[in-house]
Coordinates of C-alpha atoms and ligand atoms in Angstrom, one line a residue:
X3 CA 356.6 122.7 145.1
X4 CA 357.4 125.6 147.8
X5 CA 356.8 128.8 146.6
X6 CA 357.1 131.7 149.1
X7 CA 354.9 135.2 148.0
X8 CA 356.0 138.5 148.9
X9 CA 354.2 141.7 149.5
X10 CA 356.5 144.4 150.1
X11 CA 355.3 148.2 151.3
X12 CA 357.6 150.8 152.0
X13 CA 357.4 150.2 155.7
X14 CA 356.3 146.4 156.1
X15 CA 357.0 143.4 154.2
X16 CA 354.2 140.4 154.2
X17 CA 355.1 137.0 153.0
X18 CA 353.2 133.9 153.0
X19 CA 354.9 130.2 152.3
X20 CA 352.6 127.8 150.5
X21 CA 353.0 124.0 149.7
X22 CA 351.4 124.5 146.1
X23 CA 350.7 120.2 146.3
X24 CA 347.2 121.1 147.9
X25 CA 348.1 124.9 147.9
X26 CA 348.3 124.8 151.5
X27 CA 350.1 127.3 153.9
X28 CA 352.7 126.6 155.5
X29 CA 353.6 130.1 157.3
X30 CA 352.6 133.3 157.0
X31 CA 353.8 136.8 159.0
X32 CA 354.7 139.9 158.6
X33 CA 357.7 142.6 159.2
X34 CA 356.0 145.9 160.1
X35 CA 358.3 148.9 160.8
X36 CA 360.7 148.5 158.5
X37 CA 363.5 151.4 159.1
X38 CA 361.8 152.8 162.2
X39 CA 363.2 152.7 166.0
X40 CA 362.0 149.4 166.8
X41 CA 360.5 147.1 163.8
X42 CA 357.7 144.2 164.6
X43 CA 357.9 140.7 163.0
X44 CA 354.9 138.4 163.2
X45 CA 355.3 134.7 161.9
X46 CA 352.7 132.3 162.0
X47 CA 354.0 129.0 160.9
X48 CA 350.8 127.0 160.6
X49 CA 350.0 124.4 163.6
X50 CA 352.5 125.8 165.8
X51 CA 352.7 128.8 168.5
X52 CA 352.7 132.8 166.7
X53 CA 356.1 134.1 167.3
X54 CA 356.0 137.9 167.9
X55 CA 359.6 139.9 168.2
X56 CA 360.9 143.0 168.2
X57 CA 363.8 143.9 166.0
X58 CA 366.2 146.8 164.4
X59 CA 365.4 146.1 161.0
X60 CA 366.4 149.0 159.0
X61 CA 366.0 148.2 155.4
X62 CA 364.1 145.2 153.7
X63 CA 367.3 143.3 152.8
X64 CA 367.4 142.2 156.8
X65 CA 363.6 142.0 156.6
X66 CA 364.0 139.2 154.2
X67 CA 367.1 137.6 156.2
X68 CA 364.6 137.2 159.2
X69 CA 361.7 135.7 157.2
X70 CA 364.1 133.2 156.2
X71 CA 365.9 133.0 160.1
X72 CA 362.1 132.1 161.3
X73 CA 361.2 130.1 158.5
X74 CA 364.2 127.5 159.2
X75 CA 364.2 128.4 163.4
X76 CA 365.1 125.1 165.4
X77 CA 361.5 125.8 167.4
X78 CA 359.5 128.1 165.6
X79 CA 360.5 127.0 161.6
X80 CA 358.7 125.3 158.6
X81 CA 361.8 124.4 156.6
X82 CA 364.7 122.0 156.7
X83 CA 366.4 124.2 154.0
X84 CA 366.2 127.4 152.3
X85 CA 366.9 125.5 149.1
X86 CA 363.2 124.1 149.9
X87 CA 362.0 127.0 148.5
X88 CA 361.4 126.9 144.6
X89 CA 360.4 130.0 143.8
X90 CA 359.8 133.2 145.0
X91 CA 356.6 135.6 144.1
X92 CA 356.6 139.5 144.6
X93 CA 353.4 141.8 144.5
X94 CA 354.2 144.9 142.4
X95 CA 351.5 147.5 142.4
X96 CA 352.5 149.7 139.2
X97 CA 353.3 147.4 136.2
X98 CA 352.7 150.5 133.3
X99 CA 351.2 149.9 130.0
X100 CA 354.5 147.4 129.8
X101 CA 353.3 144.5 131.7
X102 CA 350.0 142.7 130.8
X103 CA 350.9 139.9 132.6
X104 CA 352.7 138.2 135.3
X105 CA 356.3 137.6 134.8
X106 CA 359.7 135.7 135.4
X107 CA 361.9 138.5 137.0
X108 CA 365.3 139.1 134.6
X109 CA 367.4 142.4 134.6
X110 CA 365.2 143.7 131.9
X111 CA 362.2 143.1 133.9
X112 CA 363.6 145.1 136.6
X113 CA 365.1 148.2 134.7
X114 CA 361.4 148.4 133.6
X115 CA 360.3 148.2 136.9
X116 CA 362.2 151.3 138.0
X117 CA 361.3 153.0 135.1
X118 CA 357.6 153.3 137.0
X119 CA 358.8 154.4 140.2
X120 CA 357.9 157.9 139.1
X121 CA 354.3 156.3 138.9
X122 CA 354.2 154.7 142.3
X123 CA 357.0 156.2 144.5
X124 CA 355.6 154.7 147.4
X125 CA 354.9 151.4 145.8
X126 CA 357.3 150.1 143.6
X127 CA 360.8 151.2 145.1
X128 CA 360.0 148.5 148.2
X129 CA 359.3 146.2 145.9
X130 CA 362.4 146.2 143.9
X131 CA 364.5 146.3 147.2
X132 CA 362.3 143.3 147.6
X133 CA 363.2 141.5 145.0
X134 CA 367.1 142.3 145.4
X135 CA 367.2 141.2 148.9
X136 CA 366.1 137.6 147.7
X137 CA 368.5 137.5 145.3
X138 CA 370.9 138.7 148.1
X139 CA 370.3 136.1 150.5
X140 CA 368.3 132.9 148.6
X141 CA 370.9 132.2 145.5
X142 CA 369.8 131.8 142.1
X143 CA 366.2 131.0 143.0
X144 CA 363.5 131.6 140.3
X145 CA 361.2 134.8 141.2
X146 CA 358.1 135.9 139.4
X147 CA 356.4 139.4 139.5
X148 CA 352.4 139.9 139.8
X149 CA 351.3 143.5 139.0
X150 CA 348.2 144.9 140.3
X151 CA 348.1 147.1 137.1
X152 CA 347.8 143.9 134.9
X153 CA 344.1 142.8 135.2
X154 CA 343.3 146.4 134.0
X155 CA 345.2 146.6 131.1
X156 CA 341.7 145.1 129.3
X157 CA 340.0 148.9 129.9
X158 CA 339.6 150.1 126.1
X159 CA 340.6 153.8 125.9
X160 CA 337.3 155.5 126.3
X161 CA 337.6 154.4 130.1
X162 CA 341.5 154.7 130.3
X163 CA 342.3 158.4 128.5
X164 CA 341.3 161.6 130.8
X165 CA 340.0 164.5 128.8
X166 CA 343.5 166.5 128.7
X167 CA 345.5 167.1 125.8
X168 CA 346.8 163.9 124.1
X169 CA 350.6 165.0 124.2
X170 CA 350.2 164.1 127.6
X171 CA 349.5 160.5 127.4
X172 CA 352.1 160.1 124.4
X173 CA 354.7 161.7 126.5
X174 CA 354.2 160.6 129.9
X175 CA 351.9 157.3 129.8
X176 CA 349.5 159.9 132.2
X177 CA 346.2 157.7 132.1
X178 CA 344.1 155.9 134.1
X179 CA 346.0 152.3 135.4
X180 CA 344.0 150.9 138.1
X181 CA 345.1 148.9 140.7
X182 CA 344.0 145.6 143.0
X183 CA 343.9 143.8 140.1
X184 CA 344.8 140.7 141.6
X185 CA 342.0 140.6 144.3
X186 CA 339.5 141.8 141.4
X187 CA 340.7 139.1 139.2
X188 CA 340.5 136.6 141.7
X189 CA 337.0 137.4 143.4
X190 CA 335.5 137.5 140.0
X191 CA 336.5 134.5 139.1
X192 CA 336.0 132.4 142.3
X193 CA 332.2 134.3 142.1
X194 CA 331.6 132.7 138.8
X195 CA 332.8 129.7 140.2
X196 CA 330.0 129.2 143.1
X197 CA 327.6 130.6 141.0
X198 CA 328.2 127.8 138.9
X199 CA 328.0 130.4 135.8
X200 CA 330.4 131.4 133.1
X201 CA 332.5 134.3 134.2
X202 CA 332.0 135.7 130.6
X203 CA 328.2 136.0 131.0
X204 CA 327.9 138.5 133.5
X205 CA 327.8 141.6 134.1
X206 CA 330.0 142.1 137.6
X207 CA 331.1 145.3 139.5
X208 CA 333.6 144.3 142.5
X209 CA 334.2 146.3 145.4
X210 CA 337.4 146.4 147.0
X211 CA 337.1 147.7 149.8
X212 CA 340.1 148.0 152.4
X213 CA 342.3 150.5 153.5
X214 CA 342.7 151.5 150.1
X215 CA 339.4 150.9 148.0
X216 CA 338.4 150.4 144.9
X217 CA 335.7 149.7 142.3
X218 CA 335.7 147.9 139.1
X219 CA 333.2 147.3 136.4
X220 CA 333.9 143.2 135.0
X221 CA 332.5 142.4 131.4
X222 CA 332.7 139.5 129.4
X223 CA 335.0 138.6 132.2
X224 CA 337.6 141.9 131.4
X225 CA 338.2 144.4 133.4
X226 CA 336.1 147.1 131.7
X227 CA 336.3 150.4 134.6
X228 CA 338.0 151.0 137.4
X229 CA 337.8 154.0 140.1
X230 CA 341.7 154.0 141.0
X231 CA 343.5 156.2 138.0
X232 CA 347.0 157.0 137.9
X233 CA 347.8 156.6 141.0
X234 CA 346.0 154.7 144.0
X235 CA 344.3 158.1 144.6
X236 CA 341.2 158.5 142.7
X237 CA 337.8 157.0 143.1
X238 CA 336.4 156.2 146.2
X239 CA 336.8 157.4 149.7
X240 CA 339.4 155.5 151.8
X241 CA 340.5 154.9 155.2
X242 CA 343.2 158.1 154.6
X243 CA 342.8 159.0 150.7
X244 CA 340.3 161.7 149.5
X245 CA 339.4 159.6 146.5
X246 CA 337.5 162.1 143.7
X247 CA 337.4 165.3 144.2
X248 CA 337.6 168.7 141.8
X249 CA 341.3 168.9 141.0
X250 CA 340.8 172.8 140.9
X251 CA 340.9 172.1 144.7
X252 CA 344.7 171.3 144.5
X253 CA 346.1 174.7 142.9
X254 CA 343.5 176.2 145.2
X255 CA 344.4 174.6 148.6
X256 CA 348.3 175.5 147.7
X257 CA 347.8 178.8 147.0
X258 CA 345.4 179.6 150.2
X259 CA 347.7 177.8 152.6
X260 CA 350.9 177.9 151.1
X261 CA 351.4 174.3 151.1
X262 CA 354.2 173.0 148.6
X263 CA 353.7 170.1 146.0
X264 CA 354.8 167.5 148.6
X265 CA 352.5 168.6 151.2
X266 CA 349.5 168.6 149.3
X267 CA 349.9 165.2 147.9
X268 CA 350.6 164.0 151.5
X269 CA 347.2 166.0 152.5
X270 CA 345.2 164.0 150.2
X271 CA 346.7 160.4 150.6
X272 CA 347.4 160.2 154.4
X273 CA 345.2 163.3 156.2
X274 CA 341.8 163.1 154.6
X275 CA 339.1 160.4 153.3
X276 CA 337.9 158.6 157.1
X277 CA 340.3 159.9 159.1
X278 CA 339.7 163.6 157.9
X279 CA 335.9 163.4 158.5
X280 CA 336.1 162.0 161.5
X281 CA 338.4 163.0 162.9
X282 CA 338.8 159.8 165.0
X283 CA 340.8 157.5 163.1
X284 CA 340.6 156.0 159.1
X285 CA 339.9 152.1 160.8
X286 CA 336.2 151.2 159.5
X287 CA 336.0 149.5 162.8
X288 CA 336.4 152.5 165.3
X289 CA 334.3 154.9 163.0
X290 CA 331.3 152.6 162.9
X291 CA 331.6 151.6 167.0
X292 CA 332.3 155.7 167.5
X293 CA 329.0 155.9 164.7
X294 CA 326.8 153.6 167.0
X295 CA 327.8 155.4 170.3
X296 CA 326.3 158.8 168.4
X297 CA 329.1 160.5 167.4
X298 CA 328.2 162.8 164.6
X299 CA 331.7 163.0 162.8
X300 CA 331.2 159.6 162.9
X301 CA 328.2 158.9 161.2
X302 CA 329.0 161.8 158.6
X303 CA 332.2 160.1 158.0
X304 CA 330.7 156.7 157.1
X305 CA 327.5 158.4 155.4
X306 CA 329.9 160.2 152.7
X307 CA 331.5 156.5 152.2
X308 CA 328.9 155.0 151.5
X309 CA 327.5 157.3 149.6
X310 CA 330.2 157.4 147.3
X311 CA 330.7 154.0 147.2
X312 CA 327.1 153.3 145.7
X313 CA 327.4 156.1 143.6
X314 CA 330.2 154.2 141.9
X315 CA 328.2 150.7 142.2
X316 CA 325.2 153.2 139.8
X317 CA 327.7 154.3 137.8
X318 CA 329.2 151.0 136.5
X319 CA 325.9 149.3 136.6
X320 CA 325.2 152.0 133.5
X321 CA 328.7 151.7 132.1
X322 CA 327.7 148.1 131.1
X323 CA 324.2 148.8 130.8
X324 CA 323.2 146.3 133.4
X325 CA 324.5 144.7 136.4
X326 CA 324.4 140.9 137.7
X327 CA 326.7 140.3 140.8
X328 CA 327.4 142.7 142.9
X329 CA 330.7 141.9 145.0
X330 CA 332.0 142.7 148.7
X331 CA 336.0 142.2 149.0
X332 CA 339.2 143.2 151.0
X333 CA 338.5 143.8 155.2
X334 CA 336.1 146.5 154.9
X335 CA 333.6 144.4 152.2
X336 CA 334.3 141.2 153.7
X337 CA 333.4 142.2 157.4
X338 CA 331.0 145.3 157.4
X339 CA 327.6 144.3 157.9
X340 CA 326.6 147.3 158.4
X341 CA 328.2 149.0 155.5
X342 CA 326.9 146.2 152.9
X343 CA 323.3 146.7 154.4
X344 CA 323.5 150.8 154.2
X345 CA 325.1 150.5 150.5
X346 CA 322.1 147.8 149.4
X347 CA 320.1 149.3 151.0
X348 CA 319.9 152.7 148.5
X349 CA 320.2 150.5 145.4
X350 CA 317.0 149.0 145.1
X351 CA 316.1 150.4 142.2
X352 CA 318.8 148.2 140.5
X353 CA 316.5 145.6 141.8
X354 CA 319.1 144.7 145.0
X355 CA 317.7 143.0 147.1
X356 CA 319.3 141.8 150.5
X357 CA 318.6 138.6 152.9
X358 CA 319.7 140.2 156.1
X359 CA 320.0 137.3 158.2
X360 CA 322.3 136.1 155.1
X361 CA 324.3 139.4 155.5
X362 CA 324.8 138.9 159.0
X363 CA 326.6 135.9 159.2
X364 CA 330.2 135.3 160.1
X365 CA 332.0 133.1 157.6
X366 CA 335.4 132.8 155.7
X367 CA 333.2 131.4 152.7
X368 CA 332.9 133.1 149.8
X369 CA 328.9 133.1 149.8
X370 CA 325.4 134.8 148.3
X371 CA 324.0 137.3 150.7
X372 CA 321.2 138.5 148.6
X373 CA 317.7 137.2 148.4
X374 CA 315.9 134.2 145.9
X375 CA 313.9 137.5 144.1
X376 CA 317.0 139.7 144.0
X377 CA 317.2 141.0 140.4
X378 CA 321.2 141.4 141.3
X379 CA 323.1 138.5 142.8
X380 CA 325.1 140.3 146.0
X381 CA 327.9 138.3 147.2
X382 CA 330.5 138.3 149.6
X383 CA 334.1 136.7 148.3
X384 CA 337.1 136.9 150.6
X385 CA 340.2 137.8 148.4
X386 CA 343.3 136.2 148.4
X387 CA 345.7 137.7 146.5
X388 CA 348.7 136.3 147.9
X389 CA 347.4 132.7 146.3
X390 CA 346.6 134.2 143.1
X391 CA 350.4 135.2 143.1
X392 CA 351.4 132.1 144.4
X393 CA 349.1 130.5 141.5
X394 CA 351.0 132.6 138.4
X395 CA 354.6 131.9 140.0
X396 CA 353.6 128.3 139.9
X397 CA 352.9 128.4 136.5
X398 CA 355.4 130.1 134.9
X399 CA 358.3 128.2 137.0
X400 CA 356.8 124.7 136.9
X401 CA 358.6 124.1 133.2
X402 CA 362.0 125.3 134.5
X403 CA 362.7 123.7 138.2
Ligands
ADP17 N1 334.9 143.5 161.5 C1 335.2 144.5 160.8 N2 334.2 145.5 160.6 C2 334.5 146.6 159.9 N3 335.6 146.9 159.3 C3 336.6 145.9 159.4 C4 336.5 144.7 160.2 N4 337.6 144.0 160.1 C5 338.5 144.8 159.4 N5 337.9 145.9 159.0 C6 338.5 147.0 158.2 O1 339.2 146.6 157.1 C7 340.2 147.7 156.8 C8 341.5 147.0 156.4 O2 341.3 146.2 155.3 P1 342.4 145.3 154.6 O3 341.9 144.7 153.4 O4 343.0 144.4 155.6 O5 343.5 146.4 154.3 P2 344.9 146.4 153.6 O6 345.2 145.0 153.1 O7 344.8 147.4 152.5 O8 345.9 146.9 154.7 C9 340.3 148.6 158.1 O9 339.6 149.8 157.8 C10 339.5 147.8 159.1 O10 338.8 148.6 160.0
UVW18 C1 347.1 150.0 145.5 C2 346.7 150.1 146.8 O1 345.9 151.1 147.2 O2 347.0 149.2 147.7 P1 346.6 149.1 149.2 O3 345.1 148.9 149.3 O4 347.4 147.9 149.7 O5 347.1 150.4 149.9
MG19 MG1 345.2 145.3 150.7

């Protein structure tokens, strides 16, 4: 079966095409630009050239008419026939305390999903306009949804509630949520897997760690804690998010520099975290090259990272009274030797013990880069959240095609 997986931000939309007999791609790509001057579209249909255009693609509607355009192109496509295509799988990131699972998209389904998009208005609206534009342009085809919310729904309430008045949760669902889900539940489970070990006997904390990064704290398989709360905002540091930080700060900051609600929240999701510190750029990879050339922004930059990242790695590690697997994810976690050996490095006294030359090499493998005597097993997993996607929209449509 041909399912095609969609991840839709406000101003890109990824897709990937998989053959889920051997769950092989077939294409990938992207539309970045989406509703700016001149929009870019990537597609990389597997064993043949990478096509790269330029386009006025002003909503995701035509986004999704020129995934499908490439995908059937004389020269450049994969596909005979749209009607190849089976069934279609969206990434949502806010799912509410509604959806515990993944799901087969009906009208229900996505009233509820614009009932969140108070929750993520960055996040879900693109999704939904997602969504519509296959229905637009591919017929009655069956789609499924994948919520990044979902995996979290495990956390009992001592580690979802914040300590403000109650009427708050009842009235607006305000709690912690979580998101990545779907690489956490997927890294998890394939690190179980090469460790040849139940997933329900360990104790795992896995760190996501991308342009947006989080932490979570796996027990008896579950998610149990997670550092992203309401919104994709809390917890660590990121590339362009402030991550924690005294919320005092916000009534504060507004009242100092007359900034309006809008401005503020922009402040603390796109102009702080990396970028703020250093004042060069929120890309892991310029801060450490700037970092090794002696730039002190730099090196403060990545030091307060770090820092907070294995304060989280502590604080877990106590949530669960123990840790067994540490894991590196997402493009930071998968590729930053550096970052994996500076975050080890303070955590010995969890008995973390790292083989460098293990750390150090290049591979697309999900692998063990700690030593035989580590007390913790470290590991690096790549994610792939697109086939976990791919995976539940296989499931739930297999009955009904
Ligand atoms: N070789 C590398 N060394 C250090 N950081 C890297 C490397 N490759 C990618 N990254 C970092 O990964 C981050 C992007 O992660 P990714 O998981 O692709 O993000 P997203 O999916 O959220 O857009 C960027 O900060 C980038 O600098
Ligand atoms: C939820 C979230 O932060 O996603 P991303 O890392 O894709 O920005
Ligand atoms: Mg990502």
């Amino acid at each position: 079966m041909i399912i095609l997986v969609i991840n839709a931000g406000s101003s890109s939309l990824k897709y990937q095409l998989y053959n889920m007999n051997g769950e092989s791609v077939i294409a990938n790509g992207r539309v970045e630009r989406i509703g700016m001057d001149s929009s870019i579209v990537i597609h990389e249909p597997t064993g043949k050239q990478e096509v790269s255009l330029v386009r006025e693609i002003l909503d995701h509607n035509t986004a999704v008419k020129r995934v499908i355009d490439l995908l059937m192109h004389p020269e450049h496509g994969v596909l005979g026939s749209i009607d190849e295509i089976k069934a279609v799988g969206h990434r949502v990131v806010h799912g509410g305390e509604i959806f515990k699972q993944s799901t087969i998209v009906t009208d229900e389904v996505k009233l509820e999903i614009r009932k969140l998009f108070d929750l993520a208005p960055l996040h879900n609206p693109p999704a939904l306009m997602g969504i519509a534009a296959v229905e637009a342009n591919m017929g009655d085809v069956k789609q499924v949804v994948v919520f990044d919310t979902a995996f979290h729904q495990s956390m009992p309430q001592e580690t979802f509630l914040y300590p403000i008045p109650m009427v708050l949760y009842r009235r607006h669902k305000i709690r912690r949520y979580g998101f990545h889900g779907t690489s956490h539940n997927y890294v998890s489970r394939k690190a179980a897997k090469v460790l040849n070990k139940p997933l329900e006997s360990l104790k795992m904390v896995s760190c996501h760690i991308g342009n947006g990064a989080s932490c979570t704290a796996i027990l008896n398989g579950k998610s149990y804690d997670t550092s992203m709360g309401l919104t994709p905002l809390e917890g660590l540091m990121m590339g362009t998010r402030s991550g924690d930080l005294d919320p005092a700060i916000v009534p504060f900051t507004m009242n100092k520099e007359e900034l309006t609600l809008n401005e503020v929240n922009s402040m603390l999701n796109k102009h702080s975290g990396m970028l703020a510190i250093s004042g060069i750029s929120s890309d892991m990879r310029e801060i450490t090259e700037a970092m090794q050339e002696g730039d002190k922004q730099a090196k403060l930059a990545f030091d307060m990272y770090t820092y907070r990242l294995r304060k989280y790695i502590g604080a877990y590690a106590a949530a669960m009274n123990g840790i067994d697997v540490l894991v590196f994810t997402a493009g930071v976690g998968e590729n930053s030797v550096v970052l994996r050996k500076t975050v080890c490095d303070g955590l010995t006294f969890l008995g973390i013990e790292l083989d460098e030359e293990r750390n150090g090499e290049r591979s697309k493998e999900a692998r063990v880069i700690s030593s035989a005597e580590s007390r913790v097993t470290v590991m690096v997993v790549p994610t792939n959240e697109e086939l976990l996607i791919a995976r539940d929209t296989y499931t739930l449509v297999r009955e009904q095609v």
